[in-house]
XYZ file of N, CA, C and O in Angstrom:
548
model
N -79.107 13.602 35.173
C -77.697 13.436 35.452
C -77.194 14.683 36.154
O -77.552 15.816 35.834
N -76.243 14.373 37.244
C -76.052 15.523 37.783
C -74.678 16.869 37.169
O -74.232 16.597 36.055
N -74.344 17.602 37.544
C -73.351 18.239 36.691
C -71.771 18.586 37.620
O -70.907 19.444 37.440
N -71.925 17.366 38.755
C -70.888 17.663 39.357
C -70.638 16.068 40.193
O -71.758 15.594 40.383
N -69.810 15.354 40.602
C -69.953 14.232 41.197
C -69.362 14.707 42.579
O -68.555 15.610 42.797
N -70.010 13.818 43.476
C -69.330 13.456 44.771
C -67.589 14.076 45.360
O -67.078 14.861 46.159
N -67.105 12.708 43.926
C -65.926 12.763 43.951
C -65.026 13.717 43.996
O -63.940 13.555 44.551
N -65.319 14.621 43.519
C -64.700 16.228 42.857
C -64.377 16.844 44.407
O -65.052 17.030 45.419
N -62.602 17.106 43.919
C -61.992 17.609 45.177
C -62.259 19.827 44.909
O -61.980 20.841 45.549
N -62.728 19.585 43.990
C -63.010 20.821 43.075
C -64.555 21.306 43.950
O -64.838 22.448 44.310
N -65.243 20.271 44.101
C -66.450 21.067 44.696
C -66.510 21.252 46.527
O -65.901 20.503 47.291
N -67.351 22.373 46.947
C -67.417 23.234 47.868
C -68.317 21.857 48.765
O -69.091 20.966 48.414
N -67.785 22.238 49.891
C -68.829 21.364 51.188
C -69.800 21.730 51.016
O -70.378 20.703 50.659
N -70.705 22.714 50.986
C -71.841 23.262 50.666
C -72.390 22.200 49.343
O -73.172 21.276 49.564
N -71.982 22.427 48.319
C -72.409 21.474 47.228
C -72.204 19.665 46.801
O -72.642 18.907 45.936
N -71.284 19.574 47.972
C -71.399 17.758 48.546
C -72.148 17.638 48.751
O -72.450 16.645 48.088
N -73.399 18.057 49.583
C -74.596 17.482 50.321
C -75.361 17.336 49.275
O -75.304 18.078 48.294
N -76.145 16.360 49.399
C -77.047 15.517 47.910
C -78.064 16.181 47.711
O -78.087 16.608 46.556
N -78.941 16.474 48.322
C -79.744 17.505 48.289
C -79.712 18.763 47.600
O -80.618 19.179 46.878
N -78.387 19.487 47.909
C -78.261 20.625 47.423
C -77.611 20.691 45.853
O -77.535 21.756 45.239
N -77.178 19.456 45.324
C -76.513 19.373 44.138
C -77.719 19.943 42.859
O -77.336 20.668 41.940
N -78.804 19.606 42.953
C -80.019 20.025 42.250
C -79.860 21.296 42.386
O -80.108 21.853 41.317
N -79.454 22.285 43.501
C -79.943 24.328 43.577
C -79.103 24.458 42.726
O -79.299 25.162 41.735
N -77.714 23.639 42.993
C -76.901 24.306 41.965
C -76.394 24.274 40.909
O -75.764 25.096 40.244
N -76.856 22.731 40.692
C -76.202 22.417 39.412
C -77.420 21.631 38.625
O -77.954 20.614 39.067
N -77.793 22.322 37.294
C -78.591 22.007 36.903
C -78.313 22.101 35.534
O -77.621 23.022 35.100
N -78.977 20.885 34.525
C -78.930 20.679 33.314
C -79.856 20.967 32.489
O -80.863 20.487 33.009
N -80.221 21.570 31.287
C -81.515 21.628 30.614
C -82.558 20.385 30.898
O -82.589 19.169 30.711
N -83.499 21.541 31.534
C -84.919 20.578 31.452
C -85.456 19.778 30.238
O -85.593 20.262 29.114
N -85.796 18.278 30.646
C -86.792 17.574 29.784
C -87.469 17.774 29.284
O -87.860 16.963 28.445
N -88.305 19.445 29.513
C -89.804 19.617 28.608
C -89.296 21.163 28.018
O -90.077 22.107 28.129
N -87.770 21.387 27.305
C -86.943 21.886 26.766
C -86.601 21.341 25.671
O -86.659 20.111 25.707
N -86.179 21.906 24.459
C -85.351 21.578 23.746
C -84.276 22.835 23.024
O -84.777 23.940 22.817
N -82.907 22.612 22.692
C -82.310 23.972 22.248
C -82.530 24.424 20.896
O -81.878 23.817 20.046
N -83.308 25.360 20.484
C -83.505 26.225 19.584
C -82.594 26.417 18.839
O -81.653 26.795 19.537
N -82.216 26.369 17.478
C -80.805 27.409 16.549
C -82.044 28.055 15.722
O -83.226 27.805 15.485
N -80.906 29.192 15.378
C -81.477 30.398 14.552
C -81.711 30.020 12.668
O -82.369 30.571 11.786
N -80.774 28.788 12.701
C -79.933 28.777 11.350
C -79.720 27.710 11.693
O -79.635 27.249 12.831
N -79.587 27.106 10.430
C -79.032 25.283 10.189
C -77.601 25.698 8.706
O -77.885 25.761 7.510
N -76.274 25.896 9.253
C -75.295 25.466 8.300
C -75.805 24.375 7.603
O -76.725 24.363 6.785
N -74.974 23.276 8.092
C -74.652 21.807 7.320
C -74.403 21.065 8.569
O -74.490 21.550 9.697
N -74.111 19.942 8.301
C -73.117 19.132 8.871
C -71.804 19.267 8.806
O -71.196 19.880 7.928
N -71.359 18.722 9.695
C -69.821 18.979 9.428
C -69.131 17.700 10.036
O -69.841 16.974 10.733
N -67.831 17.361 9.839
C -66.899 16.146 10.169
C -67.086 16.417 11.718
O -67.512 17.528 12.036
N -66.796 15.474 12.726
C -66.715 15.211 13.765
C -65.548 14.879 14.031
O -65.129 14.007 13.270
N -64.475 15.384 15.195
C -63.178 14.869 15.351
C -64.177 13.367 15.966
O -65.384 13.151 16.074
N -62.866 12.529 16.276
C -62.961 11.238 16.718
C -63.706 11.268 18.285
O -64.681 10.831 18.896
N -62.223 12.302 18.480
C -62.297 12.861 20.257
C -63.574 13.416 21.119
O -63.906 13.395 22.304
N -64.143 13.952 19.822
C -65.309 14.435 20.123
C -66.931 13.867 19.749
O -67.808 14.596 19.286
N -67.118 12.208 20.106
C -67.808 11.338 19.096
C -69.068 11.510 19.980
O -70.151 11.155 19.515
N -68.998 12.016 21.186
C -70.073 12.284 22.275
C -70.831 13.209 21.983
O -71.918 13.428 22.519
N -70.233 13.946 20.947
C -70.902 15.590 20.835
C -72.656 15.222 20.327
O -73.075 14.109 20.008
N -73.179 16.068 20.360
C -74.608 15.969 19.519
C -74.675 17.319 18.925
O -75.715 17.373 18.268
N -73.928 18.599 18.856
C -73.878 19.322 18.049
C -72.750 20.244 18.035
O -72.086 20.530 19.031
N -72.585 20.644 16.992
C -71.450 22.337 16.841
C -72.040 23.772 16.670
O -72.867 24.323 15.943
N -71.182 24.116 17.733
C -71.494 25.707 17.653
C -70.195 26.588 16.737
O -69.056 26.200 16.478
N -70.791 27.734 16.430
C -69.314 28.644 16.132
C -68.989 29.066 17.163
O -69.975 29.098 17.898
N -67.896 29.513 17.768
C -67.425 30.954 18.345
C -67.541 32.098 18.070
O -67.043 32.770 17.167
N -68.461 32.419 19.154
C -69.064 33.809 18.583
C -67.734 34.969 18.559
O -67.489 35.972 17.888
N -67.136 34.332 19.523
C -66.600 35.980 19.914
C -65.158 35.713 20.333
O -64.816 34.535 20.436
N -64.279 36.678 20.584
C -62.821 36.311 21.061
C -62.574 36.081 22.258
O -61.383 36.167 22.557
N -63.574 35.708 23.393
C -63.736 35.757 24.740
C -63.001 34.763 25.183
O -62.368 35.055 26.198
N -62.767 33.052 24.555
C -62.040 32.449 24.755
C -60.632 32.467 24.312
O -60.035 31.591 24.938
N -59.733 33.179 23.386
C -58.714 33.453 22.789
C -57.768 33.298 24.021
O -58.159 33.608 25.146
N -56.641 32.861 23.810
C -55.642 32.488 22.537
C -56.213 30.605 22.357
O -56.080 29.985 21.302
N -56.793 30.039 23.567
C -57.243 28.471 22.856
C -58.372 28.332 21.994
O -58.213 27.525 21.078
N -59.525 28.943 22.061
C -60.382 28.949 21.102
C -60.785 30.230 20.628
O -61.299 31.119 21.307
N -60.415 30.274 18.956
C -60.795 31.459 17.999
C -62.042 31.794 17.698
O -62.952 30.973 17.811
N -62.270 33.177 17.231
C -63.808 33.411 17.422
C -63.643 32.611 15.558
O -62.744 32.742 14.728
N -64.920 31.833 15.510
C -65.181 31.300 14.362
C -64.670 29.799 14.493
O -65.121 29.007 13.665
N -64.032 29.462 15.175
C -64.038 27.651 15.587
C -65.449 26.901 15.915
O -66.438 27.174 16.595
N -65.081 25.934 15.174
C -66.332 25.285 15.701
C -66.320 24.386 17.175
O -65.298 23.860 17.617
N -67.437 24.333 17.727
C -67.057 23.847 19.313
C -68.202 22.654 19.451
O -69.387 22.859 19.187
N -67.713 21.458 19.874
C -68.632 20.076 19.494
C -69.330 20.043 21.206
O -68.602 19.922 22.192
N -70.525 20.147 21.271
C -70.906 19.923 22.717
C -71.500 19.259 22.683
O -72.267 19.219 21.722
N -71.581 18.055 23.924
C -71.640 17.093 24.459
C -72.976 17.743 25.468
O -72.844 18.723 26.200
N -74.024 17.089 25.332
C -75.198 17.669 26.152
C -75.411 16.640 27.328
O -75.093 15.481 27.062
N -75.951 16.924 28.715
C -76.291 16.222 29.414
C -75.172 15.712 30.224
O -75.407 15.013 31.209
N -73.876 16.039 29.847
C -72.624 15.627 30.857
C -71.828 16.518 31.733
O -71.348 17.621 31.469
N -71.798 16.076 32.431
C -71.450 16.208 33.893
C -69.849 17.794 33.940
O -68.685 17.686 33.555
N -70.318 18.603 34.351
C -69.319 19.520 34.239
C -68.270 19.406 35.474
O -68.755 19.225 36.591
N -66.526 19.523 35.303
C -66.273 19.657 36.417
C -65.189 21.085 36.282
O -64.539 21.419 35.291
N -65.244 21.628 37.364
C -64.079 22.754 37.653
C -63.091 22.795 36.445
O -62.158 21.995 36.501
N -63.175 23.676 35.285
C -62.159 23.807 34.239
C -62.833 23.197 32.836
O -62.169 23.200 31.799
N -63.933 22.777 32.865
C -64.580 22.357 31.713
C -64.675 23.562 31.072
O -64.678 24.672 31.604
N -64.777 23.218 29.542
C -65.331 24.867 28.806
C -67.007 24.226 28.534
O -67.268 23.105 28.097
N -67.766 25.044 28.838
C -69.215 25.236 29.069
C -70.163 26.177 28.097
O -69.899 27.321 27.726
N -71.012 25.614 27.869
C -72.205 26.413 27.195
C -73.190 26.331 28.121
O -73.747 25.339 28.590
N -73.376 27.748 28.379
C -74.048 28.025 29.499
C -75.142 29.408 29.445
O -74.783 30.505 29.017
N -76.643 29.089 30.010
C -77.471 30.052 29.673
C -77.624 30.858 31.032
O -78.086 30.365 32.061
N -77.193 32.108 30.903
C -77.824 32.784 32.170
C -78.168 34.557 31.892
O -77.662 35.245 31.005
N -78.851 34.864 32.605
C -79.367 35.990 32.798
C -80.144 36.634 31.128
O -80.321 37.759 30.660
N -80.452 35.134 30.621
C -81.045 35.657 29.219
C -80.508 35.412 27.899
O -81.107 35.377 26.824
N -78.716 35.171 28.271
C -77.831 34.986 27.031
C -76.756 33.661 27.590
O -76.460 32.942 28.544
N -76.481 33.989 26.231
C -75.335 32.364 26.063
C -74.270 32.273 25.514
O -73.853 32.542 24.387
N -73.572 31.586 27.026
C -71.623 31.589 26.879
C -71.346 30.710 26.749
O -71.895 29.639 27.010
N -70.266 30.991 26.239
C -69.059 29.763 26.388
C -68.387 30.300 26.560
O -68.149 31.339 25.944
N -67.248 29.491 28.227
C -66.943 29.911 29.297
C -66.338 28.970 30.040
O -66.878 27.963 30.498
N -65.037 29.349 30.179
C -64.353 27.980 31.097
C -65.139 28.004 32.507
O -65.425 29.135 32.902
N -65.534 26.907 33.334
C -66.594 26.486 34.065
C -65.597 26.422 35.301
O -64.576 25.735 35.347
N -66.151 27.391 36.444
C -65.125 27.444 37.673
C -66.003 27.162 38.674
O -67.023 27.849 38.633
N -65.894 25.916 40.070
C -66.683 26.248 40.929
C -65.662 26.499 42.372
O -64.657 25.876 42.712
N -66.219 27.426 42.907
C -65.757 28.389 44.376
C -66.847 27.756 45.292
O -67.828 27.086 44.969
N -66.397 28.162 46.562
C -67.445 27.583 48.002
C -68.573 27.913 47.811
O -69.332 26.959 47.982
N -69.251 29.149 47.433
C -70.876 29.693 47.383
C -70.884 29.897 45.690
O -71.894 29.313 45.294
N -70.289 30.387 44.744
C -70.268 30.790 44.139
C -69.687 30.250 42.849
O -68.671 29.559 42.936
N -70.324 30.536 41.430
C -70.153 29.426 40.547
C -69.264 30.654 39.151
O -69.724 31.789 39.033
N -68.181 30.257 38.350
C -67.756 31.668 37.575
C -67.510 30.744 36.487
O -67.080 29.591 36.494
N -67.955 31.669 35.354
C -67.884 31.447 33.691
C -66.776 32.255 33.131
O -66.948 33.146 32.299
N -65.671 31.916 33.608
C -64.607 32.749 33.159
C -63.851 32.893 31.523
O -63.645 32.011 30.690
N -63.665 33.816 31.495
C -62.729 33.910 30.181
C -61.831 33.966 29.943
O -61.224 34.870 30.516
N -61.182 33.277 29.154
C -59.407 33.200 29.051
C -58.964 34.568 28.340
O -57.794 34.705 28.697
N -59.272 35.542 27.597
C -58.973 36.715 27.186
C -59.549 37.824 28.365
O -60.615 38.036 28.944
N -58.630 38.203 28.354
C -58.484 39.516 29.423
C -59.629 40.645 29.008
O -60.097 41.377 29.881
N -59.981 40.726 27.851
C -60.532 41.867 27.549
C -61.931 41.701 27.810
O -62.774 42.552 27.526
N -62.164 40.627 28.340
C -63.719 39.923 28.794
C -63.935 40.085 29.997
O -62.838 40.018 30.552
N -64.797 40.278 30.797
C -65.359 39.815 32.165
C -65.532 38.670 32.230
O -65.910 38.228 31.145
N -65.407 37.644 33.288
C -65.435 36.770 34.044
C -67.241 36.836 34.683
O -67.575 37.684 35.511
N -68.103 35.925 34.188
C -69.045 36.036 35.339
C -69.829 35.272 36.316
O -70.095 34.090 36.095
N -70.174 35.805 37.264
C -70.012 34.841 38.818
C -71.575 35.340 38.999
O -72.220 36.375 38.830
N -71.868 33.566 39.581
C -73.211 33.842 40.030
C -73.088 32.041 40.683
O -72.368 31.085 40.392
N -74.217 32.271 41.685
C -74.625 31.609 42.668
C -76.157 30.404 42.176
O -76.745 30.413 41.095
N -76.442 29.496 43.377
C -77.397 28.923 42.568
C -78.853 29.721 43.502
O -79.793 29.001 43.839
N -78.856 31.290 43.841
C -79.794 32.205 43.641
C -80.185 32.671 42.285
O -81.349 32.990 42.042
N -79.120 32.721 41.285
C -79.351 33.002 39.750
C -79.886 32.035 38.647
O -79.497 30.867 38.648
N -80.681 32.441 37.798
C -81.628 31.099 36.582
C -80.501 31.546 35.996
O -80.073 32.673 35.748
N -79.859 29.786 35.714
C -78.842 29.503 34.598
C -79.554 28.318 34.569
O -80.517 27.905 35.215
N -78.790 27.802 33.569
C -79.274 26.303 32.086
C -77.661 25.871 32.233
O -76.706 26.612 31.999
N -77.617 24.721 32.603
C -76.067 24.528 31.680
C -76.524 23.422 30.920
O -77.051 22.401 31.361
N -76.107 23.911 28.918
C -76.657 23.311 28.224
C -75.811 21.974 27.875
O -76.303 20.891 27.556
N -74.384 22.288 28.006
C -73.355 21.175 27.880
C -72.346 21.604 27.836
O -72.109 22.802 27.987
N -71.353 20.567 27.580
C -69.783 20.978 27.626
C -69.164 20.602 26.230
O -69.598 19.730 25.478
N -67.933 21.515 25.986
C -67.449 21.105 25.096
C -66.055 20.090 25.239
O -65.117 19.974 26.028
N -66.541 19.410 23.923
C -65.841 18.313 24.106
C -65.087 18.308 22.816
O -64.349 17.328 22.918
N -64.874 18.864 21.673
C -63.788 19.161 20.861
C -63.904 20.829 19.967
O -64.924 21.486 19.761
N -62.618 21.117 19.615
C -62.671 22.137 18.970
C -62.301 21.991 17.388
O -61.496 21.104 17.104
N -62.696 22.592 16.604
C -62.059 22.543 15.091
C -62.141 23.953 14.237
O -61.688 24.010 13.094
């Protein structure tokens, strides 16, 4: 599945062409699976979020003032990200969550708290996008 459609007035001419949607937008590989360190429990599922296949915590205050560090975040794997999604995303070794921005060449994992960097990378850089989130609690 791809992580951006056609349709999207959000994506760059560069990343319309069908071909190139694969350099840049890419979903965890098939002969992958995501690792946790630790198994909590289960937990309730909002309604809103019935797509999810798992919860993360918030690690950190990077998303603040909409999501608290210690919320749980329901992600939805394998679906399609567009411009403004919040994202779980693997790159350069580690893993964000990160409102999901795409620019003409260039792709940014931005943060809604100021006290964070914003980070921008291209589809020259190994990223994973593992999924999106699709509810908070």
């Amino acid at each position: 599945m791809l992580a951006a459609t056609k349709k999207s007035s959000h994506i760059s001419k560069y990343a319309r062409r069908p071909k190139d949607y694969y350099k840049i937008f890419r979903h965890m590989s098939y002969n992958k699976v995501l690792a946790f360190d630790g198994m909590a429990d289960f937990i309730d599922c909002p309604t809103t979020a019935s797509g999810a296949a798992f919860a993360v915590k918030m690690p950190d205050r990077s998303m603040e003032p909409r999501i608290k560090k210690g919320d749980y975040l329901f992600v939805e794997i394998n679906s399609p990200l567009s411009s403004g999604d919040i994202a779980l995303v693997k790159i350069r070794g580690q893993i964000y969550i990160r409102k999901f921005s795409v620019r003409t060449t260039t792709l940014i994992l931005r943060s809604l708290n100021k006290d964070y960097k914003s980070i921008y990378f291209n589809e020259y850089d190994e990223f994973t996008i593992i999924g999106k989130v699709v509810g908070i609690k």
